Amino acid sequence: MMGDNMQQTVSALLASGKGILAIDESTSTCTKRFQEVGLESTEENRRAYREMLVTTPGLGRFISGAILYEETLMQKSNGISFADVLKKQGIIPGIKVDKGTKELALFPGETVTEGLDELRERLKKYAALGAQFAKWRATFSISEKTPSCDAIHANVHAMARYAALCQEQKIVPIVEPEVLMEGKHTIEQSYSVTRKVHQILFQELDRYNVALEHLILKTNMVLPGYSGKKAAPEDVAEMTVKCLLHLPAVLGGVVFLSGGQSDEDATRHLNVINRTYKNKVPWRMTFSYGRGLQREPLKLWASGNKEKAQKMLLLRAEENAKASEGML
């Protein structure tokens, strides 16, 4: 029965023509976003902004799940929890459970994600509050010396333990190993590092008996660094899928992050990936975007126009939903 519940969640999250909305920014990240548009980051402002997002009429037509931050999971709209507001639209609530990245001791320039302490108890609490899936993120920078194998192993070890704890609580884990775009690396270097991270991650997941069919990979597309030579969308699609084809066919599915890309590029790349390759891979490939969906709605909301902000969110969700089918 445990597997049945998780399988239903995986299938719903990866439903055709839909993707995942990431609104799991930490308070510090949310504060930066608000400062960019001239807003004070009070708890009420954060609640009101996220209320605008989760109450957007029709959002469930294009969004299958929403990743929340702990503060957001606890917040309400007219006395109704955000989790229940989402469920009424057919959107599955999820929760970011990691505690962010910290410097990896004795490895300059590298980080490790923290958050395993008391995770079993926190997962029980989140499940009781309505969360049906979770997310854990680790980051890797490309330079002459990074990422080191040691930093990769430290991060995927924590990620595998997180995934096992999630499945123990009937919560679907999303694992997010993000190879960052900062730097001047080529698309070939991005491919090499992304593939290496995936390879070591899935070895560790196997070691911890994680059921891959009840797990979703959230990954970066294979892209050159900001300072590197820009790649054509067709090359991004080819290199990304070439990298993913090394993953086990039994994997529940793949969702892409939008980090580092412009809104337009994130949508364009997703569209080309699916238009060209969706029938050549064993799992669905869709989006799990944060800034790629929120950037313009936040600007509109900050200027006092809630209705326009919601319409823009719905438009961005629809565009990416179409792109997830290669139909844009």
mmCIF file of C-alpha atoms in Angstrom:
data_model
loop_
_atom_site.group_PDB
_atom_site.id
_atom_site.type_symbol
_atom_site.label_atom_id
_atom_site.label_comp_id
_atom_site.label_asym_id
_atom_site.label_seq_id
_atom_site.Cartn_x
_atom_site.Cartn_y
_atom_site.Cartn_z
ATOM 1 C CA MET A 1 0.000 0.000 0.000
ATOM 2 C CA MET A 2 2.893 2.334 0.758
ATOM 3 C CA GLY A 3 4.191 1.927 -2.790
ATOM 4 C CA ASP A 4 0.721 2.471 -4.231
ATOM 5 C CA ASN A 5 0.401 5.824 -2.436
ATOM 6 C CA MET A 6 3.790 7.022 -3.634
ATOM 7 C CA GLN A 7 3.174 5.756 -7.154
ATOM 8 C CA GLN A 8 -0.061 7.740 -7.305
ATOM 9 C CA THR A 9 1.804 10.859 -6.177
ATOM 10 C CA VAL A 10 4.575 10.371 -8.749
ATOM 11 C CA SER A 11 2.046 9.816 -11.529
ATOM 12 C CA ALA A 12 0.045 12.900 -10.535
ATOM 13 C CA LEU A 13 3.134 15.128 -10.268
ATOM 14 C CA LEU A 14 4.255 14.033 -13.730
ATOM 15 C CA ALA A 15 0.841 14.280 -15.383
ATOM 16 C CA SER A 16 0.842 15.243 -19.056
ATOM 17 C CA GLY A 17 0.667 18.958 -19.759
ATOM 18 C CA LYS A 18 1.609 19.981 -16.211
ATOM 19 C CA GLY A 19 4.662 20.823 -14.126
ATOM 20 C CA ILE A 20 5.704 21.778 -10.609
ATOM 21 C CA LEU A 21 5.720 25.310 -9.162
ATOM 22 C CA ALA A 22 8.614 25.927 -6.767
ATOM 23 C CA ILE A 23 7.733 28.502 -4.111
ATOM 24 C CA ASP A 24 10.146 27.149 -1.506
ATOM 25 C CA GLU A 25 12.471 30.135 -1.228
ATOM 26 C CA SER A 26 14.001 30.471 2.224
ATOM 27 C CA THR A 27 13.313 33.656 4.166
ATOM 28 C CA SER A 28 16.745 35.028 3.214
ATOM 29 C CA THR A 29 16.201 34.305 -0.490
ATOM 30 C CA CYS A 30 12.679 35.726 -0.376
ATOM 31 C CA THR A 31 14.086 38.859 1.265
ATOM 32 C CA LYS A 32 16.504 39.315 -1.665
ATOM 33 C CA ARG A 33 13.680 38.870 -4.184
ATOM 34 C CA PHE A 34 11.514 41.395 -2.337
ATOM 35 C CA GLN A 35 14.362 43.915 -2.111
ATOM 36 C CA GLU A 36 14.754 43.734 -5.895
ATOM 37 C CA VAL A 37 11.187 45.032 -6.289
ATOM 38 C CA GLY A 38 11.242 47.454 -3.349
ATOM 39 C CA LEU A 39 9.265 45.392 -0.828
ATOM 40 C CA GLU A 40 9.924 44.825 2.862
ATOM 41 C CA SER A 41 10.230 41.129 3.712
ATOM 42 C CA THR A 42 7.836 40.858 6.644
ATOM 43 C CA GLU A 43 6.086 37.602 7.480
ATOM 44 C CA GLU A 44 2.750 39.120 6.426
ATOM 45 C CA ASN A 45 4.145 40.352 3.097
ATOM 46 C CA ARG A 46 5.564 36.905 2.402
ATOM 47 C CA ARG A 47 2.224 35.329 3.336
ATOM 48 C CA ALA A 48 0.264 37.752 1.151
ATOM 49 C CA TYR A 49 2.571 37.177 -1.813
ATOM 50 C CA ARG A 50 2.351 33.405 -1.562
ATOM 51 C CA GLU A 51 -1.403 33.661 -1.039
ATOM 52 C CA MET A 52 -1.579 35.467 -4.382
ATOM 53 C CA LEU A 53 0.291 32.571 -5.997
ATOM 54 C CA VAL A 54 -1.638 29.646 -4.490
ATOM 55 C CA THR A 55 -5.071 31.248 -4.987
ATOM 56 C CA THR A 56 -4.523 31.979 -8.694
ATOM 57 C CA PRO A 57 -7.736 30.842 -10.435
ATOM 58 C CA GLY A 58 -7.203 27.934 -12.820
ATOM 59 C CA LEU A 59 -3.623 27.229 -11.731
ATOM 60 C CA GLY A 60 -4.360 23.519 -11.359
ATOM 61 C CA ARG A 61 -4.859 23.231 -15.124
ATOM 62 C CA PHE A 62 -1.113 23.583 -15.639
ATOM 63 C CA ILE A 63 0.486 22.933 -12.235
ATOM 64 C CA SER A 64 0.535 19.455 -10.669
ATOM 65 C CA GLY A 65 2.433 20.217 -7.472
ATOM 66 C CA ALA A 66 3.836 23.120 -5.463
ATOM 67 C CA ILE A 67 7.007 22.966 -3.379
ATOM 68 C CA LEU A 68 6.538 25.031 -0.220
ATOM 69 C CA TYR A 69 8.872 26.376 2.446
ATOM 70 C CA GLU A 70 8.107 25.404 6.047
ATOM 71 C CA GLU A 71 6.775 28.895 6.812
ATOM 72 C CA THR A 72 4.445 28.661 3.806
ATOM 73 C CA LEU A 73 3.135 25.230 4.761
ATOM 74 C CA MET A 74 1.996 26.741 8.068
ATOM 75 C CA GLN A 75 0.335 29.816 6.531
ATOM 76 C CA LYS A 76 -3.350 30.274 5.716
ATOM 77 C CA SER A 77 -5.714 32.093 3.373
ATOM 78 C CA ASN A 78 -9.008 33.100 5.005
ATOM 79 C CA GLY A 79 -8.452 30.480 7.686
ATOM 80 C CA ILE A 80 -7.674 27.692 5.194
ATOM 81 C CA SER A 81 -4.142 26.300 5.065
ATOM 82 C CA PHE A 82 -2.229 26.888 1.847
ATOM 83 C CA ALA A 83 -1.908 23.095 1.524
ATOM 84 C CA ASP A 84 -5.695 22.746 1.475
ATOM 85 C CA VAL A 85 -6.057 25.712 -0.897
ATOM 86 C CA LEU A 86 -3.726 23.935 -3.313
ATOM 87 C CA LYS A 87 -5.491 20.583 -2.937
ATOM 88 C CA LYS A 88 -8.816 22.204 -3.867
ATOM 89 C CA GLN A 89 -7.217 23.084 -7.218
ATOM 90 C CA GLY A 90 -5.889 19.549 -7.628
ATOM 91 C CA ILE A 91 -2.332 20.670 -6.839
ATOM 92 C CA ILE A 92 -0.245 18.403 -4.585
ATOM 93 C CA PRO A 93 1.564 20.193 -1.717
ATOM 94 C CA GLY A 94 5.252 19.447 -1.222
ATOM 95 C CA ILE A 95 7.923 20.722 1.144
ATOM 96 C CA LYS A 96 11.590 21.735 0.943
ATOM 97 C CA VAL A 97 13.262 19.961 3.860
ATOM 98 C CA ASP A 98 16.967 20.738 3.561
ATOM 99 C CA LYS A 99 18.516 23.509 5.654
ATOM 100 C CA GLY A 100 20.606 25.044 2.904
ATOM 101 C CA THR A 101 24.249 24.789 1.924
ATOM 102 C CA LYS A 102 27.249 25.370 4.172
ATOM 103 C CA GLU A 103 30.974 25.442 3.428
ATOM 104 C CA LEU A 104 32.430 21.934 3.281
ATOM 105 C CA ALA A 105 35.204 21.859 5.885
ATOM 106 C CA LEU A 106 38.720 21.686 4.381
ATOM 107 C CA PHE A 107 37.372 21.914 0.827
ATOM 108 C CA PRO A 108 37.636 25.602 -0.166
ATOM 109 C CA GLY A 109 34.935 26.756 -2.550
ATOM 110 C CA GLU A 110 32.729 23.691 -2.055
ATOM 111 C CA THR A 111 29.533 23.228 -0.088
ATOM 112 C CA VAL A 112 27.487 20.515 1.556
ATOM 113 C CA THR A 113 23.754 20.592 2.219
ATOM 114 C CA GLU A 114 22.596 20.273 5.828
ATOM 115 C CA GLY A 115 19.253 19.192 7.263
ATOM 116 C CA LEU A 116 19.346 15.520 8.255
ATOM 117 C CA ASP A 117 19.020 16.269 11.976
ATOM 118 C CA GLU A 118 15.562 15.254 13.234
ATOM 119 C CA LEU A 119 14.417 14.825 9.626
ATOM 120 C CA ARG A 120 12.293 11.756 10.413
ATOM 121 C CA GLU A 121 10.294 13.732 12.983
ATOM 122 C CA ARG A 122 9.971 16.734 10.672
ATOM 123 C CA LEU A 123 8.722 14.541 7.830
ATOM 124 C CA LYS A 124 6.035 13.091 10.094
ATOM 125 C CA LYS A 125 4.941 16.641 10.957
ATOM 126 C CA TYR A 126 4.939 17.764 7.323
ATOM 127 C CA ALA A 127 2.927 14.715 6.255
ATOM 128 C CA ALA A 128 0.333 15.526 8.920
ATOM 129 C CA LEU A 129 0.142 19.068 7.500
ATOM 130 C CA GLY A 130 -0.605 17.711 4.027
ATOM 131 C CA ALA A 131 2.774 17.396 2.287
ATOM 132 C CA GLN A 132 2.940 14.408 -0.076
ATOM 133 C CA PHE A 133 6.383 15.000 -1.534
ATOM 134 C CA ALA A 134 9.620 16.687 -0.475
ATOM 135 C CA LYS A 135 12.727 18.229 -2.008
ATOM 136 C CA TRP A 136 16.430 18.321 -1.104
ATOM 137 C CA ARG A 137 18.945 20.431 -3.062
ATOM 138 C CA ALA A 138 22.713 20.264 -3.339
ATOM 139 C CA THR A 139 24.876 22.544 -5.479
ATOM 140 C CA PHE A 140 28.082 21.972 -7.418
ATOM 141 C CA SER A 141 30.327 24.617 -8.988
ATOM 142 C CA ILE A 142 32.515 23.962 -12.007
ATOM 143 C CA SER A 143 36.103 25.231 -11.868
ATOM 144 C CA GLU A 144 39.571 23.790 -12.430
ATOM 145 C CA LYS A 145 39.401 21.970 -9.083
ATOM 146 C CA THR A 146 35.678 21.585 -8.450
ATOM 147 C CA PRO A 147 33.552 19.712 -7.909
ATOM 148 C CA SER A 148 35.802 17.232 -6.131
ATOM 149 C CA CYS A 149 34.714 13.608 -5.827
ATOM 150 C CA ASP A 150 34.737 14.096 -2.064
ATOM 151 C CA ALA A 151 32.244 16.970 -2.229
ATOM 152 C CA ILE A 152 30.019 14.992 -4.581
ATOM 153 C CA HIS A 153 30.090 11.973 -2.257
ATOM 154 C CA ALA A 154 29.365 14.096 0.836
ATOM 155 C CA ASN A 155 26.313 15.623 -0.822
ATOM 156 C CA VAL A 156 24.831 12.531 -2.439
ATOM 157 C CA HIS A 157 25.281 10.569 0.794
ATOM 158 C CA ALA A 158 23.045 13.091 2.579
ATOM 159 C CA MET A 159 20.655 13.123 -0.381
ATOM 160 C CA ALA A 160 20.279 9.335 -0.349
ATOM 161 C CA ARG A 161 19.626 9.270 3.398
ATOM 162 C CA TYR A 162 17.006 11.999 2.923
ATOM 163 C CA ALA A 163 15.326 10.028 0.130
ATOM 164 C CA ALA A 164 15.210 6.864 2.230
ATOM 165 C CA LEU A 165 13.675 8.735 5.171
ATOM 166 C CA CYS A 166 11.048 10.237 2.864
ATOM 167 C CA GLN A 167 10.007 6.881 1.453
ATOM 168 C CA GLU A 168 9.847 5.453 4.970
ATOM 169 C CA GLN A 169 7.159 8.096 5.655
ATOM 170 C CA LYS A 170 5.357 7.498 2.300
ATOM 171 C CA ILE A 171 6.577 10.862 1.022
ATOM 172 C CA VAL A 172 7.904 11.034 -2.547
ATOM 173 C CA PRO A 173 11.450 12.463 -2.569
ATOM 174 C CA ILE A 174 12.656 14.892 -5.210
ATOM 175 C CA VAL A 175 16.458 14.963 -5.339
ATOM 176 C CA GLU A 176 17.981 18.137 -6.793
ATOM 177 C CA PRO A 177 21.712 18.010 -7.551
ATOM 178 C CA GLU A 178 22.275 21.360 -9.276
ATOM 179 C CA VAL A 179 25.374 22.054 -11.342
ATOM 180 C CA LEU A 180 25.539 25.842 -11.222
ATOM 181 C CA MET A 181 25.939 28.121 -14.251
ATOM 182 C CA GLU A 182 28.471 30.450 -12.609
ATOM 183 C CA GLY A 183 31.782 30.276 -14.458
ATOM 184 C CA LYS A 184 33.216 30.081 -17.954
ATOM 185 C CA HIS A 185 32.873 26.331 -18.501
ATOM 186 C CA THR A 186 31.801 24.870 -21.820
ATOM 187 C CA ILE A 187 28.668 22.835 -22.457
ATOM 188 C CA GLU A 188 30.929 19.771 -22.726
ATOM 189 C CA GLN A 189 32.315 20.408 -19.232
ATOM 190 C CA SER A 190 28.772 20.856 -17.920
ATOM 191 C CA TYR A 191 27.816 17.522 -19.477
ATOM 192 C CA SER A 192 30.808 15.760 -17.927
ATOM 193 C CA VAL A 193 30.192 17.113 -14.418
ATOM 194 C CA THR A 194 26.413 16.623 -14.530
ATOM 195 C CA ARG A 195 26.812 13.026 -15.685
ATOM 196 C CA LYS A 196 29.400 12.330 -12.978
ATOM 197 C CA VAL A 197 27.144 13.761 -10.252
ATOM 198 C CA HIS A 198 24.182 11.719 -11.509
ATOM 199 C CA GLN A 199 26.268 8.541 -11.652
ATOM 200 C CA ILE A 200 27.522 8.839 -8.076
ATOM 201 C CA LEU A 201 24.082 9.917 -6.817
ATOM 202 C CA PHE A 202 22.298 6.893 -8.249
ATOM 203 C CA GLN A 203 24.949 4.532 -6.889
ATOM 204 C CA GLU A 204 24.281 5.986 -3.438
ATOM 205 C CA LEU A 205 20.502 5.811 -3.836
ATOM 206 C CA ASP A 206 20.852 2.129 -4.690
ATOM 207 C CA ARG A 207 23.047 1.599 -1.636
ATOM 208 C CA TYR A 208 20.294 2.987 0.604
ATOM 209 C CA ASN A 209 17.543 0.850 -0.982
ATOM 210 C CA VAL A 210 15.687 3.863 -2.378
ATOM 211 C CA ALA A 211 12.892 2.825 -4.756
ATOM 212 C CA LEU A 212 13.708 4.767 -7.917
ATOM 213 C CA GLU A 213 10.198 4.398 -9.323
ATOM 214 C CA HIS A 214 9.014 6.455 -6.342
ATOM 215 C CA LEU A 215 11.654 9.161 -6.793
ATOM 216 C CA ILE A 216 11.882 12.223 -9.060
ATOM 217 C CA LEU A 217 15.136 13.789 -10.239
ATOM 218 C CA LYS A 218 15.203 17.586 -10.400
ATOM 219 C CA THR A 219 18.200 18.536 -12.492
ATOM 220 C CA ASN A 220 19.857 21.360 -14.332
ATOM 221 C CA MET A 221 19.832 21.303 -18.093
ATOM 222 C CA VAL A 222 23.297 20.846 -19.594
ATOM 223 C CA LEU A 223 24.337 24.439 -20.273
ATOM 224 C CA PRO A 224 27.581 26.386 -20.639
ATOM 225 C CA GLY A 225 28.591 28.774 -17.864
ATOM 226 C CA TYR A 226 27.497 32.404 -17.877
ATOM 227 C CA SER A 227 30.918 33.444 -19.176
ATOM 228 C CA GLY A 228 31.197 30.581 -21.637
ATOM 229 C CA LYS A 229 30.150 30.376 -25.253
ATOM 230 C CA LYS A 230 26.346 30.442 -25.550
ATOM 231 C CA ALA A 231 24.811 27.226 -26.886
ATOM 232 C CA ALA A 232 21.943 26.843 -29.338
ATOM 233 C CA PRO A 233 18.701 25.410 -27.874
ATOM 234 C CA GLU A 234 19.128 22.306 -30.054
ATOM 235 C CA ASP A 235 22.580 21.685 -28.562
ATOM 236 C CA VAL A 236 21.271 22.179 -25.022
ATOM 237 C CA ALA A 237 18.498 19.676 -25.716
ATOM 238 C CA GLU A 238 20.851 17.132 -27.280
ATOM 239 C CA MET A 239 23.458 17.296 -24.501
ATOM 240 C CA THR A 240 20.834 17.275 -21.749
ATOM 241 C CA VAL A 241 19.050 14.188 -23.048
ATOM 242 C CA LYS A 242 22.354 12.465 -23.846
ATOM 243 C CA CYS A 243 23.246 12.912 -20.178
ATOM 244 C CA LEU A 244 19.854 11.753 -18.912
ATOM 245 C CA LEU A 245 19.832 8.587 -21.022
ATOM 246 C CA HIS A 246 22.427 7.140 -18.650
ATOM 247 C CA LEU A 247 19.812 7.151 -15.859
ATOM 248 C CA PRO A 248 17.831 4.018 -14.908
ATOM 249 C CA ALA A 249 14.654 3.566 -16.946
ATOM 250 C CA VAL A 250 12.724 2.754 -13.763
ATOM 251 C CA LEU A 251 13.186 6.320 -12.431
ATOM 252 C CA GLY A 252 9.851 7.999 -11.645
ATOM 253 C CA GLY A 253 10.563 11.016 -13.825
ATOM 254 C CA VAL A 254 12.673 14.097 -14.503
ATOM 255 C CA VAL A 255 11.885 17.751 -13.784
ATOM 256 C CA PHE A 256 14.152 20.617 -14.762
ATOM 257 C CA LEU A 257 15.135 23.625 -12.682
ATOM 258 C CA SER A 258 15.255 27.064 -14.269
ATOM 259 C CA GLY A 259 18.092 28.484 -12.164
ATOM 260 C CA GLY A 260 20.485 30.731 -14.035
ATOM 261 C CA GLN A 261 18.419 30.904 -17.220
ATOM 262 C CA SER A 262 16.211 33.716 -18.428
ATOM 263 C CA ASP A 263 12.493 32.945 -18.330
ATOM 264 C CA GLU A 264 12.457 32.760 -22.115
ATOM 265 C CA ASP A 265 15.432 30.396 -22.331
ATOM 266 C CA ALA A 266 14.046 28.058 -19.657
ATOM 267 C CA THR A 267 10.794 27.729 -21.602
ATOM 268 C CA ARG A 268 12.463 27.515 -25.016
ATOM 269 C CA HIS A 269 14.901 24.810 -23.912
ATOM 270 C CA LEU A 270 12.130 22.756 -22.296
ATOM 271 C CA ASN A 271 10.106 22.970 -25.491
ATOM 272 C CA VAL A 272 12.976 21.852 -27.744
ATOM 273 C CA ILE A 273 13.889 19.009 -25.377
ATOM 274 C CA ASN A 274 10.370 17.592 -25.496
ATOM 275 C CA ARG A 275 9.617 18.392 -29.115
ATOM 276 C CA THR A 276 12.708 16.450 -30.158
ATOM 277 C CA TYR A 277 13.143 13.735 -27.552
ATOM 278 C CA LYS A 278 9.993 13.111 -25.494
ATOM 279 C CA ASN A 279 9.267 9.848 -27.328
ATOM 280 C CA LYS A 280 12.882 8.692 -27.074
ATOM 281 C CA VAL A 281 13.189 8.537 -23.287
ATOM 282 C CA PRO A 282 11.500 6.166 -20.793
ATOM 283 C CA TRP A 283 10.224 8.872 -18.426
ATOM 284 C CA ARG A 284 8.423 12.203 -18.577
ATOM 285 C CA MET A 285 10.502 15.402 -18.634
ATOM 286 C CA THR A 286 8.739 18.516 -17.343
ATOM 287 C CA PHE A 287 9.474 21.645 -15.312
ATOM 288 C CA SER A 288 9.893 22.527 -11.662
ATOM 289 C CA TYR A 289 10.463 26.258 -11.957
ATOM 290 C CA GLY A 290 10.704 28.942 -9.297
ATOM 291 C CA ARG A 291 11.968 32.229 -10.695
ATOM 292 C CA GLY A 292 11.094 31.061 -14.204
ATOM 293 C CA LEU A 293 7.422 31.279 -13.211
ATOM 294 C CA GLN A 294 7.499 33.924 -10.462
ATOM 295 C CA ARG A 295 9.760 36.703 -11.742
ATOM 296 C CA GLU A 296 7.160 38.727 -13.671
ATOM 297 C CA PRO A 297 4.213 37.990 -11.315
ATOM 298 C CA LEU A 298 6.282 39.276 -8.376
ATOM 299 C CA LYS A 299 6.978 42.567 -10.167
ATOM 300 C CA LEU A 300 3.281 43.037 -10.921
ATOM 301 C CA TRP A 301 2.206 42.115 -7.392
ATOM 302 C CA ALA A 302 4.770 44.509 -5.902
ATOM 303 C CA SER A 303 3.245 47.331 -7.965
ATOM 304 C CA GLY A 304 -0.141 46.610 -6.378
ATOM 305 C CA ASN A 305 -1.823 44.687 -9.171
ATOM 306 C CA LYS A 306 -2.783 41.282 -7.794
ATOM 307 C CA GLU A 307 -5.103 40.360 -10.664
ATOM 308 C CA LYS A 308 -2.472 41.071 -13.333
ATOM 309 C CA ALA A 309 0.097 39.158 -11.292
ATOM 310 C CA GLN A 310 -2.153 36.100 -11.159
ATOM 311 C CA LYS A 311 -2.884 36.319 -14.885
ATOM 312 C CA MET A 312 0.852 36.484 -15.602
ATOM 313 C CA LEU A 313 1.516 33.456 -13.366
ATOM 314 C CA LEU A 314 -1.197 31.533 -15.186
ATOM 315 C CA LEU A 315 0.265 32.553 -18.553
ATOM 316 C CA ARG A 316 3.792 31.478 -17.582
ATOM 317 C CA ALA A 317 2.423 28.187 -16.227
ATOM 318 C CA GLU A 318 0.499 27.575 -19.450
ATOM 319 C CA GLU A 319 3.516 28.367 -21.643
ATOM 320 C CA ASN A 320 5.709 25.932 -19.755
ATOM 321 C CA ALA A 321 2.965 23.300 -19.642
ATOM 322 C CA LYS A 322 2.841 23.460 -23.450
ATOM 323 C CA ALA A 323 6.639 23.370 -23.595
ATOM 324 C CA SER A 324 6.602 20.211 -21.460
ATOM 325 C CA GLU A 325 4.807 18.544 -24.371
ATOM 326 C CA GLY A 326 6.976 20.194 -27.050
ATOM 327 C CA MET A 327 3.919 22.049 -28.297
ATOM 328 C CA LEU A 328 4.868 25.695 -27.855
#
